[in-house]
PDB file of C-alpha atoms in Angstrom:
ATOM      1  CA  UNK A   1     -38.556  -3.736 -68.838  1.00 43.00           C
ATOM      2  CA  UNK A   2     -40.695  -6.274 -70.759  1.00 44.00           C
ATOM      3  CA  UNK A   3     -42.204  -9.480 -68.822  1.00 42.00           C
ATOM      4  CA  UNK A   4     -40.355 -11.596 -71.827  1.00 42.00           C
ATOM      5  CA  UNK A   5     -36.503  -9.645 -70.869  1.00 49.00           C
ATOM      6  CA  UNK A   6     -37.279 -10.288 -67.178  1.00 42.00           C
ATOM      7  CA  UNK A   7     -38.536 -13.764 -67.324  1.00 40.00           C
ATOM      8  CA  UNK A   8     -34.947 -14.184 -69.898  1.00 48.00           C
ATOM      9  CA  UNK A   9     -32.983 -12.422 -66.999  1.00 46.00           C
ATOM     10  CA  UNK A  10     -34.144 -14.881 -64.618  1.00 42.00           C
ATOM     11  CA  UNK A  11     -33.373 -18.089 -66.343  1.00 45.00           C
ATOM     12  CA  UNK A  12     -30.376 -16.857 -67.152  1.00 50.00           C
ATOM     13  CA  UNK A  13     -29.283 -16.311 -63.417  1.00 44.00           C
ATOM     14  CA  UNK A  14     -31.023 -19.605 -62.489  1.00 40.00           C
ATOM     15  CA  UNK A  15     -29.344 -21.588 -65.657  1.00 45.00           C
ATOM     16  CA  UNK A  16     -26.057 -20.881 -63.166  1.00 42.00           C
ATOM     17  CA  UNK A  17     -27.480 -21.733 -60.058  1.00 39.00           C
ATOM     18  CA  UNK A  18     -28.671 -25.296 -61.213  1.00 39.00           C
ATOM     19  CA  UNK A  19     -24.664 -25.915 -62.014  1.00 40.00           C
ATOM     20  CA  UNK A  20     -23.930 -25.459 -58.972  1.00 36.00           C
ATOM     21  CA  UNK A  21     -24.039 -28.969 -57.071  1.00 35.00           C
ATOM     22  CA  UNK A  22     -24.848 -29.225 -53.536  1.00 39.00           C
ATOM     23  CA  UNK A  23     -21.307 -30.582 -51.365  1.00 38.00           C
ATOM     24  CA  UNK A  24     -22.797 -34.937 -50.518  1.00 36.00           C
ATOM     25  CA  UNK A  25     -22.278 -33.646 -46.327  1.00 37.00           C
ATOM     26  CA  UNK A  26     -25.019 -31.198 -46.972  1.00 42.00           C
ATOM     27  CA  UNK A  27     -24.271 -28.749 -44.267  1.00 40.00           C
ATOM     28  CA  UNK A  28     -27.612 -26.846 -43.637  1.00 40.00           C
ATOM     29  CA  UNK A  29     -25.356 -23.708 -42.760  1.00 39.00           C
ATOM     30  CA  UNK A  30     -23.999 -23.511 -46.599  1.00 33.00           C
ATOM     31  CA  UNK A  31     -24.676 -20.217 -48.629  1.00 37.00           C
ATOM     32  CA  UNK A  32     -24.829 -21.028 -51.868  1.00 38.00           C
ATOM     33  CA  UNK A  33     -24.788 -17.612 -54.280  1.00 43.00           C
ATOM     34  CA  UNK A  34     -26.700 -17.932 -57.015  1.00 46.00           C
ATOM     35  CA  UNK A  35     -25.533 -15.888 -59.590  1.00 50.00           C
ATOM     36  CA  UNK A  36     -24.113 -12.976 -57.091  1.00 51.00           C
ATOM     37  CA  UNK A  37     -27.364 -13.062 -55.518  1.00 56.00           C
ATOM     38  CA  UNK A  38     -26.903 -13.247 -51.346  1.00 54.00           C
ATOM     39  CA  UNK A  39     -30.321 -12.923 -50.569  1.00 59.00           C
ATOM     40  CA  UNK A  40     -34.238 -11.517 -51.241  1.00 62.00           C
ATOM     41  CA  UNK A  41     -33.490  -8.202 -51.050  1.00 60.00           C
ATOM     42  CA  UNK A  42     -30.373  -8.250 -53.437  1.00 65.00           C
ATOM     43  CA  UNK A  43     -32.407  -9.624 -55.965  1.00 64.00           C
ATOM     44  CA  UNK A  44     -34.690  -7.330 -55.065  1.00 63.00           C
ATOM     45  CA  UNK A  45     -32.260  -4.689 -56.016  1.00 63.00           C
ATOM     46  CA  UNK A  46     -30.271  -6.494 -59.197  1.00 68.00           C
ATOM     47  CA  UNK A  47     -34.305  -5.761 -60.224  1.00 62.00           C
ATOM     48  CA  UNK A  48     -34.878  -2.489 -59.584  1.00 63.00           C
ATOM     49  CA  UNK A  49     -31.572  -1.616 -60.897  1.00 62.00           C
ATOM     50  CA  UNK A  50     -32.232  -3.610 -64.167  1.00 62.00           C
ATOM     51  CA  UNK A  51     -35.217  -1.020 -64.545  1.00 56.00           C
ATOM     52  CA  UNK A  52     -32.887   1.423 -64.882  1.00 48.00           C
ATOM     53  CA  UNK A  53     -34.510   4.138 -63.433  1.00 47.00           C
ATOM     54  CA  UNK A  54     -33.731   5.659 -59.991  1.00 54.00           C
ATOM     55  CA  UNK A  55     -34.063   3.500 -57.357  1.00 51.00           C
ATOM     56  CA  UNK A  56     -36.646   6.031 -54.949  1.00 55.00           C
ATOM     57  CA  UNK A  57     -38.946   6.614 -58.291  1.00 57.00           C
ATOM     58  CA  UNK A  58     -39.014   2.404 -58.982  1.00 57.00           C
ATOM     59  CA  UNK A  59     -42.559   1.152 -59.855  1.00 67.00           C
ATOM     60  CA  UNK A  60     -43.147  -1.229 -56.463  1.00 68.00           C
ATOM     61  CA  UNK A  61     -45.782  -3.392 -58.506  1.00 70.00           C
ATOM     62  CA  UNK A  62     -43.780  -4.095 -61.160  1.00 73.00           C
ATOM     63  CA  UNK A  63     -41.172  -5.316 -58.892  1.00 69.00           C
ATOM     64  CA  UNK A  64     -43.380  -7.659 -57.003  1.00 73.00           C
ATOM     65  CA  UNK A  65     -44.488  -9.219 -60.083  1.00 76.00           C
ATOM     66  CA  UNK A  66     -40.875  -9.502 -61.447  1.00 75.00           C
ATOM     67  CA  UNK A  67     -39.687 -11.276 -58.142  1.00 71.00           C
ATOM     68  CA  UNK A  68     -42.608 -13.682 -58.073  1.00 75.00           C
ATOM     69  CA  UNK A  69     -41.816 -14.889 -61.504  1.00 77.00           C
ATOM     70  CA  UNK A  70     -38.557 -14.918 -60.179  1.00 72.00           C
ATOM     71  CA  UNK A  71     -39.403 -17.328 -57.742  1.00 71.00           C
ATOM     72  CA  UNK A  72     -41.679 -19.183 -59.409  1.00 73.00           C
ATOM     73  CA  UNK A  73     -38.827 -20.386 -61.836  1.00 71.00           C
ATOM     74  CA  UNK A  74     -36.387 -20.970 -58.772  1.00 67.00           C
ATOM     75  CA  UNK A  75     -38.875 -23.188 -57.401  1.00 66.00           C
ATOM     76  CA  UNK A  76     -39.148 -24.995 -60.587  1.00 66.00           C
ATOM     77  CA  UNK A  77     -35.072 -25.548 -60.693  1.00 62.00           C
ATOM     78  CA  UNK A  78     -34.013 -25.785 -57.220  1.00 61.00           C
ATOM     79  CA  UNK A  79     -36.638 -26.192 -54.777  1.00 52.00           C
ATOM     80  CA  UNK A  80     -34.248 -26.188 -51.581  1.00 56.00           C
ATOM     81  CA  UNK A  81     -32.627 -22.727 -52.591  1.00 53.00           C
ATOM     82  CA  UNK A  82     -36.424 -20.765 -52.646  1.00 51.00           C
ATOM     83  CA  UNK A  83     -36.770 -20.846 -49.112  1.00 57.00           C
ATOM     84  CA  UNK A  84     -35.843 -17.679 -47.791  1.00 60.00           C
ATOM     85  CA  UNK A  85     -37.611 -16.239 -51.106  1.00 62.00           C
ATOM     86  CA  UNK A  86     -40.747 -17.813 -50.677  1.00 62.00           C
ATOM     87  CA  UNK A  87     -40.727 -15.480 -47.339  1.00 66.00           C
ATOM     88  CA  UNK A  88     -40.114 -12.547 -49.299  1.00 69.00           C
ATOM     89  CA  UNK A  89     -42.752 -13.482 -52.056  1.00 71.00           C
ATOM     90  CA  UNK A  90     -45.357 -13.779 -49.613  1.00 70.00           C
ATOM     91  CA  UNK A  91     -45.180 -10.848 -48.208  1.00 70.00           C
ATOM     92  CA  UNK A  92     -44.664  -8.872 -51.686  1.00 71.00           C
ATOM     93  CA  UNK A  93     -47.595 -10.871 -52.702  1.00 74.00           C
ATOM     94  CA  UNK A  94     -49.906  -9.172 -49.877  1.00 71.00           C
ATOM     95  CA  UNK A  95     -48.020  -5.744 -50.695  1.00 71.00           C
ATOM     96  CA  UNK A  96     -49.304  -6.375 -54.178  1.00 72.00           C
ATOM     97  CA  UNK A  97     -52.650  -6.788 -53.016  1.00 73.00           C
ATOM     98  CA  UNK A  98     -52.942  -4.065 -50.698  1.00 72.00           C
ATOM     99  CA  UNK A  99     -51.575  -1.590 -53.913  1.00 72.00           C
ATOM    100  CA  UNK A 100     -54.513  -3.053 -56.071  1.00 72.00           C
ATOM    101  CA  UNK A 101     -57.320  -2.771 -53.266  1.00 71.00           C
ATOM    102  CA  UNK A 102     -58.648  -0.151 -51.942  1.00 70.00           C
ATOM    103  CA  UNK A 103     -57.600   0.975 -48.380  1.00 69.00           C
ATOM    104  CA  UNK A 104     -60.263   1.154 -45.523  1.00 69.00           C
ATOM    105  CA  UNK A 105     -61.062   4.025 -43.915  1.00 69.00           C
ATOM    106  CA  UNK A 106     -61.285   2.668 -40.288  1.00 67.00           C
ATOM    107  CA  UNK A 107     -58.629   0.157 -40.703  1.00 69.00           C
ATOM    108  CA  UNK A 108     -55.444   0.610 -38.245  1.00 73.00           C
ATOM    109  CA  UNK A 109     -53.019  -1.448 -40.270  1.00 75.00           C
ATOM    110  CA  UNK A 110     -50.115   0.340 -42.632  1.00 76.00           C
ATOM    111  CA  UNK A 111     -51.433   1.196 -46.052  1.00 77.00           C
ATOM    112  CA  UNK A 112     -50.289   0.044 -49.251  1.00 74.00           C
ATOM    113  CA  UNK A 113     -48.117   3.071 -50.441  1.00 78.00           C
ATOM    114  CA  UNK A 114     -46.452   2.923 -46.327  1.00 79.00           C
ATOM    115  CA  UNK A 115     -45.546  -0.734 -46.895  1.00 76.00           C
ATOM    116  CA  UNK A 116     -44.105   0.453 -50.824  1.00 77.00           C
ATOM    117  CA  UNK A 117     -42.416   3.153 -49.317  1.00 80.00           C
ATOM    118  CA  UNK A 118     -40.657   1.084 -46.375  1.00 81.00           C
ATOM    119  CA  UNK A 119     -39.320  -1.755 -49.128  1.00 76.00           C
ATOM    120  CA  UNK A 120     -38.077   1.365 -50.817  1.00 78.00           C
ATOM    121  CA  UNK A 121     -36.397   2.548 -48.359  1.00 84.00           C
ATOM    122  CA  UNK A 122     -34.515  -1.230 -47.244  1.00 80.00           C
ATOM    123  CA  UNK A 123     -33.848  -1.061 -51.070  1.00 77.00           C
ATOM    124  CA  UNK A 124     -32.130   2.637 -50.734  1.00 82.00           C
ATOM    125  CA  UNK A 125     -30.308   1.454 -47.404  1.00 85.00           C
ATOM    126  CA  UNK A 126     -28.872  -2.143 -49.034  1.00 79.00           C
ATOM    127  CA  UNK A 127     -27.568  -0.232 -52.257  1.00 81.00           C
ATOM    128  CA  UNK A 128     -25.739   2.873 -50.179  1.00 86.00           C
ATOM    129  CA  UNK A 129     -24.237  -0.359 -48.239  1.00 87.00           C
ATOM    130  CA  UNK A 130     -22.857  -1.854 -51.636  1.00 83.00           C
ATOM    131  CA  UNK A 131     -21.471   1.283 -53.431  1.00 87.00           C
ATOM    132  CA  UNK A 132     -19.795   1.815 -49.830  1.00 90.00           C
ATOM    133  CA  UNK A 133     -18.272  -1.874 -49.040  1.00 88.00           C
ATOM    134  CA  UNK A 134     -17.149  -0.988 -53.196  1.00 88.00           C
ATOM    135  CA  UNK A 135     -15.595   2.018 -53.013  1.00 90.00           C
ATOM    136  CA  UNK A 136     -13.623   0.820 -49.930  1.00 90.00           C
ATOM    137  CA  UNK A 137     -12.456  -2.355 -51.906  1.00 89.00           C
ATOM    138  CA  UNK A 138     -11.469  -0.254 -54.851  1.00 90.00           C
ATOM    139  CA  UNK A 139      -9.517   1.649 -52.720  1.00 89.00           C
ATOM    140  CA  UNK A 140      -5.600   1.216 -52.819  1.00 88.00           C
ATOM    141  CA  UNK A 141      -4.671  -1.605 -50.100  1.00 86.00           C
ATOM    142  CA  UNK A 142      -1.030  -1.094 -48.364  1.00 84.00           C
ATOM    143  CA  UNK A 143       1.431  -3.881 -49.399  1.00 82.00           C
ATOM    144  CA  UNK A 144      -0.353  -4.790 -52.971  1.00 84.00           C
ATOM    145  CA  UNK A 145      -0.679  -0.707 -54.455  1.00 85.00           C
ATOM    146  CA  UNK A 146       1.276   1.462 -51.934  1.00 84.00           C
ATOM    147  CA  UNK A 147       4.456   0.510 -50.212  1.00 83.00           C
ATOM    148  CA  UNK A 148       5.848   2.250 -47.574  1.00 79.00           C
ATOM    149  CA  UNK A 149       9.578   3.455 -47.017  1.00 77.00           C
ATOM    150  CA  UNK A 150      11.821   1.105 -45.628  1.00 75.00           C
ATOM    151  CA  UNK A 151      13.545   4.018 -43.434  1.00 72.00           C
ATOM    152  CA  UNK A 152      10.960   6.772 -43.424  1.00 71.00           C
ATOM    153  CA  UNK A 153      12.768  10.250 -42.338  1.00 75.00           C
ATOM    154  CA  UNK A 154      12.431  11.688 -39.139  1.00 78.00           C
ATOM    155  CA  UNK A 155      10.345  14.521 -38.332  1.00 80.00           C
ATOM    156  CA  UNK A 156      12.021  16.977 -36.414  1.00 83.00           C
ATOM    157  CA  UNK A 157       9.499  19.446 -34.436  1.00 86.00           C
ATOM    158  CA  UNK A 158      10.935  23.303 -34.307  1.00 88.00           C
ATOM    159  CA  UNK A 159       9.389  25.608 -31.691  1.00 88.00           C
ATOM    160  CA  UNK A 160       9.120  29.396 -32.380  1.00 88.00           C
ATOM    161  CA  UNK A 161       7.931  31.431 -28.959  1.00 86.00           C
ATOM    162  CA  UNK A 162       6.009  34.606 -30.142  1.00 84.00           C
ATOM    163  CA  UNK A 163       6.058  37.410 -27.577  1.00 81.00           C
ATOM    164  CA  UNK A 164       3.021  39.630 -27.332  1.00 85.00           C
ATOM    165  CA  UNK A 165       3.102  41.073 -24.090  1.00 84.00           C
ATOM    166  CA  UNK A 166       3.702  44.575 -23.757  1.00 88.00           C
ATOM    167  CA  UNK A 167       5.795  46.435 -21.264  1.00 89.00           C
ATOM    168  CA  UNK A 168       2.841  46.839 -18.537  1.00 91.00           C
ATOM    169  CA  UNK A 169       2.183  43.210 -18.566  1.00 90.00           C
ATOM    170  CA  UNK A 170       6.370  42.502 -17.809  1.00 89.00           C
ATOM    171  CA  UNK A 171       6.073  44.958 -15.246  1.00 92.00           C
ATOM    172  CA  UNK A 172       3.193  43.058 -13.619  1.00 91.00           C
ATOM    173  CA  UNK A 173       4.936  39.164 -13.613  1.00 90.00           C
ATOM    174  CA  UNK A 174       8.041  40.800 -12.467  1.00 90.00           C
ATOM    175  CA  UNK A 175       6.018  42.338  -9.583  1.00 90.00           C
ATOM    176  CA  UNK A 176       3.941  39.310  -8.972  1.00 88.00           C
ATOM    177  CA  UNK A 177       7.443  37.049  -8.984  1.00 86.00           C
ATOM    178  CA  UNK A 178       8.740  39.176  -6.627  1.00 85.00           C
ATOM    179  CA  UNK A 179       6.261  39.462  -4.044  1.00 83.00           C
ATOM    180  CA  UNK A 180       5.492  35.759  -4.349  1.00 80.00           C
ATOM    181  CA  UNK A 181       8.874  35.563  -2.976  1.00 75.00           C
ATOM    182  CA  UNK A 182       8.382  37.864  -0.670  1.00 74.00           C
ATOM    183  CA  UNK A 183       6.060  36.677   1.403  1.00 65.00           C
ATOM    184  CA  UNK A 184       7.165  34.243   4.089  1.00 70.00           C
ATOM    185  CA  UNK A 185       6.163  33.007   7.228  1.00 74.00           C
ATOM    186  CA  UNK A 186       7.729  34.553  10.367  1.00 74.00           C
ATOM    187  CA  UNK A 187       7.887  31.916  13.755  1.00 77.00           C
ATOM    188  CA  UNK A 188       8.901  33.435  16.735  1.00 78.00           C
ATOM    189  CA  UNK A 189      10.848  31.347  18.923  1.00 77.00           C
ATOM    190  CA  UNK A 190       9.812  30.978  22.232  1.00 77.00           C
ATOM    191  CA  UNK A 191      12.156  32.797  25.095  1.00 74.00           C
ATOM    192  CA  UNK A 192      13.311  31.355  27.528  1.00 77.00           C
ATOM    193  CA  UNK A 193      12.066  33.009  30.726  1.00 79.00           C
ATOM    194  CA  UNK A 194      12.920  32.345  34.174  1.00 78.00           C
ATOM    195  CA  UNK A 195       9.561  32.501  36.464  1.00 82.00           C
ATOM    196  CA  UNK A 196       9.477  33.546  40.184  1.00 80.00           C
ATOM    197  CA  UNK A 197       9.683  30.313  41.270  1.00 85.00           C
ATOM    198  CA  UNK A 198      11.717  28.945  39.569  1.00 82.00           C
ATOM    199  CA  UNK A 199      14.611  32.098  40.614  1.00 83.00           C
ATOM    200  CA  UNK A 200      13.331  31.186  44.833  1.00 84.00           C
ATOM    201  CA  UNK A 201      14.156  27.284  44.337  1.00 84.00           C
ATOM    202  CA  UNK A 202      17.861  28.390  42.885  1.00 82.00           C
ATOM    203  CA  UNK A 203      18.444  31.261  45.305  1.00 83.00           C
ATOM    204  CA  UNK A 204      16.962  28.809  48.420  1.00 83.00           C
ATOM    205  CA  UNK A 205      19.215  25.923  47.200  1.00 81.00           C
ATOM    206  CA  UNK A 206      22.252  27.960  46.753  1.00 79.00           C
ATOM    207  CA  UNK A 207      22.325  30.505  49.220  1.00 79.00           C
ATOM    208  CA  UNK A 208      22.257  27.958  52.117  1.00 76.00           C
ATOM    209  CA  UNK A 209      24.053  28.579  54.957  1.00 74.00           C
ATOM    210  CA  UNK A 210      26.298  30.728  53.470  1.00 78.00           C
ATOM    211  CA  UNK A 211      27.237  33.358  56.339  1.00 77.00           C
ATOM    212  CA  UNK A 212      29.030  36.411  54.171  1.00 83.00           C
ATOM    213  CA  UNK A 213      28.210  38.629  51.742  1.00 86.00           C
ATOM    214  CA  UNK A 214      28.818  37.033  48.611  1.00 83.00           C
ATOM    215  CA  UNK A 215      27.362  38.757  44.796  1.00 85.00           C
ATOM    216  CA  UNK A 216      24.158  37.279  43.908  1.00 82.00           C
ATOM    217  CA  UNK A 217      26.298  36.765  40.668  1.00 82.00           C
ATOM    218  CA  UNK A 218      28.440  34.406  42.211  1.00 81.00           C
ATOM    219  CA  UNK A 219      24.700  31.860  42.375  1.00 79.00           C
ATOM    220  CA  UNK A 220      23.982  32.674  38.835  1.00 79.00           C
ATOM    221  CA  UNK A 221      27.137  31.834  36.965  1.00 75.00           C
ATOM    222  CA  UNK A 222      26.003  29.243  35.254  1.00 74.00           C
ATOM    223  CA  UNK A 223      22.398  30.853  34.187  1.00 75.00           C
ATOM    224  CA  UNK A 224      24.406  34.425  33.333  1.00 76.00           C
ATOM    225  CA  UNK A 225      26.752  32.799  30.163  1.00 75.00           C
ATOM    226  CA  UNK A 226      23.465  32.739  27.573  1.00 75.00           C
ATOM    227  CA  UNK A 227      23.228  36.100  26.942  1.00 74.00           C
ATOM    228  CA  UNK A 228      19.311  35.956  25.711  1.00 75.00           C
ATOM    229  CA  UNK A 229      19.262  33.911  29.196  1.00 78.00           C
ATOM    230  CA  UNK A 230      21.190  36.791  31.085  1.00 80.00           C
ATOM    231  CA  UNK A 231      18.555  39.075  31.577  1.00 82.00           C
ATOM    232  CA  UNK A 232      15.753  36.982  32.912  1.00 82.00           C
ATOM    233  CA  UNK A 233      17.810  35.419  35.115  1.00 82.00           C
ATOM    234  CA  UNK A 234      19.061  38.799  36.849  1.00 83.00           C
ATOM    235  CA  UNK A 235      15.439  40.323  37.021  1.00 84.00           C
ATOM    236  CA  UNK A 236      13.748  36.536  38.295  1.00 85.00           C
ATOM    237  CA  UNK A 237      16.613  36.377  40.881  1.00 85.00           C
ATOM    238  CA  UNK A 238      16.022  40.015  42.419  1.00 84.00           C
ATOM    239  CA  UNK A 239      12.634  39.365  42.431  1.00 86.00           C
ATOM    240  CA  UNK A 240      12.930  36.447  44.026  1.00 86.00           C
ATOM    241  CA  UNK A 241      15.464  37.654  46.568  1.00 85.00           C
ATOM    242  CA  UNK A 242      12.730  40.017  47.947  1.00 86.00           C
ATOM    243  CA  UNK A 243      10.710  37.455  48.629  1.00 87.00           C
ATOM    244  CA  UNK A 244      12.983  35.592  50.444  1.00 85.00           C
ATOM    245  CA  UNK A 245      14.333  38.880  52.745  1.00 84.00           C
ATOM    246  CA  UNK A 246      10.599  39.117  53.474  1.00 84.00           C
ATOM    247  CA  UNK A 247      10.220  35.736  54.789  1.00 84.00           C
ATOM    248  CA  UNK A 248      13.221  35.505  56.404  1.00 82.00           C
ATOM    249  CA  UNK A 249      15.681  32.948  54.226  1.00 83.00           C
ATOM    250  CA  UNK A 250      18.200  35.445  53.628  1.00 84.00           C
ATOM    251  CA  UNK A 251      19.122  38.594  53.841  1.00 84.00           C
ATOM    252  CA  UNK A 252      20.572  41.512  50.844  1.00 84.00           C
ATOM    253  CA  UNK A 253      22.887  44.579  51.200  1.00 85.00           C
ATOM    254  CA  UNK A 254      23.745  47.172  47.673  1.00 85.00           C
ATOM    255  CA  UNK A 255      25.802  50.005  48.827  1.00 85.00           C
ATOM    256  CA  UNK A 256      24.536  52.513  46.038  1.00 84.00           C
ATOM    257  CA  UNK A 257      22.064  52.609  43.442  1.00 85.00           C
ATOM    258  CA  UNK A 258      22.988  49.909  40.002  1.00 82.00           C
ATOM    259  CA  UNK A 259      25.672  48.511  42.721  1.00 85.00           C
ATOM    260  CA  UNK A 260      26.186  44.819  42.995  1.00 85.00           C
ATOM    261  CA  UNK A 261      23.828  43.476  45.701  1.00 85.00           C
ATOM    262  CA  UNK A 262      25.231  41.001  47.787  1.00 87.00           C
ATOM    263  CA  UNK A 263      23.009  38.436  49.904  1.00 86.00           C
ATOM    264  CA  UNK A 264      23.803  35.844  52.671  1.00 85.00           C
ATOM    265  CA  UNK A 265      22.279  33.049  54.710  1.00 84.00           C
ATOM    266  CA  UNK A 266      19.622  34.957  56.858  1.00 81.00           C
ATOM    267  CA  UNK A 267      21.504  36.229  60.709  1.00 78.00           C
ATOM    268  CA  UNK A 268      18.151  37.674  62.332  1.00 77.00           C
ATOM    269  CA  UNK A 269      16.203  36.192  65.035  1.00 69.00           C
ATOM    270  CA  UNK A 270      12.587  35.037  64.220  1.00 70.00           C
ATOM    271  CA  UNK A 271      11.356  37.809  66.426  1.00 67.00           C
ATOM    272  CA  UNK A 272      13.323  40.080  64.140  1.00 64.00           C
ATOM    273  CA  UNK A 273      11.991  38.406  61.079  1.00 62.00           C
ATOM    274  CA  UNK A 274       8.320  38.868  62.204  1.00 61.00           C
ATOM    275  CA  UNK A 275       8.576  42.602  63.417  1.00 57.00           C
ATOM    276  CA  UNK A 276      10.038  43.646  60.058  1.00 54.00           C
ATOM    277  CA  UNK A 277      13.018  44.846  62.182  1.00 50.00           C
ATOM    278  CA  UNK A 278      16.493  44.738  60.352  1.00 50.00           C
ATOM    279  CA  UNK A 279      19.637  43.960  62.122  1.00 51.00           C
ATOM    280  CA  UNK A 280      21.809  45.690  63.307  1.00 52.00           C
ATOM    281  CA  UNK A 281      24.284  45.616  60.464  1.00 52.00           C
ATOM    282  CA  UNK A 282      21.648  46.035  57.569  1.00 46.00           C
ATOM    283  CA  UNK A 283      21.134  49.691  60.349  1.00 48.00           C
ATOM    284  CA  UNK A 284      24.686  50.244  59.639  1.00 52.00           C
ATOM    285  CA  UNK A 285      24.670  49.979  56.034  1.00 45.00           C
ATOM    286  CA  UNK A 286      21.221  51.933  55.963  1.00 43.00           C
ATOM    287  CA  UNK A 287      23.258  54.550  58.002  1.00 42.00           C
ATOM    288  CA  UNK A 288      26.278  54.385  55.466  1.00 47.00           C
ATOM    289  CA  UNK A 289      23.275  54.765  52.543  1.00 40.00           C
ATOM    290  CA  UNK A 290      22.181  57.656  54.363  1.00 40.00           C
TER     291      UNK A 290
END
């Protein structure tokens, strides 16, 4: 692209910008587009694209001296829209001159060609950023090219169940089901046992001064109608009985063996009691045993 078709470009984009008049409340925060342009790097690019050639093999040189005639004409027109250009002029005017002289050796600053290559690439980044805000706006909006049903149908949702398991592996949930099951926990209750004492403080309170042979049955009536109670009862109470013969409290008779045993108030003397000596009618039934 010839200097004479750039500078032409130019004034033709400025010849719109200088019809466009400034609002009299002169808000500072206006953007004012001058011929599509939003900025130094869009122009920037409406350049490098006008050199049509691909944007990543553009000649950086020629595009620095195309934007500083660019804004040497916007300064000429309107002086209060160059602002933000003369920023970008600057600094392609020291990219310009760090292309044309030589780079120094011990020099720690970015080289010319590093500096061309990162303009490039804000160049590469703003164009992907246009063709993509395009293609979305060229893209069919809902409401103004696609309507929607009024009713849309409903979907209905069918469920197959596919079975791959074999025998062996029914075998082994049916197996696994019923064991689950199976397993339970077991609570014992606890018995209820009579203890020695408890068969002495009965027998004592009972017994009394009851003078003739009665059952020990007839003492346990009320203990002997549990059945899981029966037992305990029977064994604490004969227990308990020979305790009581032994001390002296009261005294027991059974004429055979798994007869009923029969027990009274106690009838011998405390001599009798502490020699171990029965009386004479526990002799008599001894004799009867006998």
């Amino acid at each position: 692209m010839s200097d004479v078709e750039a500078t032409e470009q130019i004034e033709e984009a400025l010849a719109g910008a200088a019809a466009v008049e400034q609002p009299a409340t002169g808000d500072p925060n206006l953007l004012v587009d001058v011929d599509g342009f939003e900025g130094p790097l869009d122009v920037l690019l409406t350049l490098a694209r006008s050199q049509k050639v691909d944007i990543t093999k553009i000649s950086i040189l020629a595009l620095t001296e195309q934007y500083l005639e660019f804004v040497k004409e916007a300064r000429r027109l309107r002086l209060e829209l160059a602002a933000d250009y003369l920023v970008m002029a600057a600094w392609l005017a020291y990219l310009k001159s760090r292309l044309l002289i030589p780079q120094q050796k011990d020099s720690d600053e970015p080289t010319g060609e590093e500096l061309a290559a990162a303009l490039a690439f804000r160049l590469q980044r703003l164009e992907a950023m246009r063709d993509a805000s395009a293609k979305l706006m060229n893209r069919s909006r809902l409401g103004r090219d696609l309507f929607a049903r009024g009713a849309p149908e409903t979907v209905s949702v069918e469920r197959r169940s596919v079975w791959t398991a074999t025998l062996y592996d029914l075998l082994m949930a049916y197996a696994s089901q019923r064991q689950r099951h199976s397993v339970t926990s077991v609570h014992v209750k606890r018995r209820q046992v009579w203890s020695l004492q408890d068969a002495r403080d009965i027998l004592t309170r009972l017994v009394g001064q009851v003078a003739v042979w009665t059952p020990i049955e007839r003492f346990l009536t009320a203990y002997l109608e549990d059945p899981q109670e029966r037992a305990t009862a029977m064994a604490s109470a004969f227990s308990a009985s020979l305790e009581l013969v032994r001390e002296g409290v009261i005294d027991i008779q059974q004429s055979g063996p798994f007869e009923t045993i029969y027990v009274r108030a106690s009838q011998r003397t405390p001599e009798e009691i502490g020699a171990g000596e029965p009386t004479e009618e526990l002799q008599e039934k001894e004799v009867e045993l006998s």
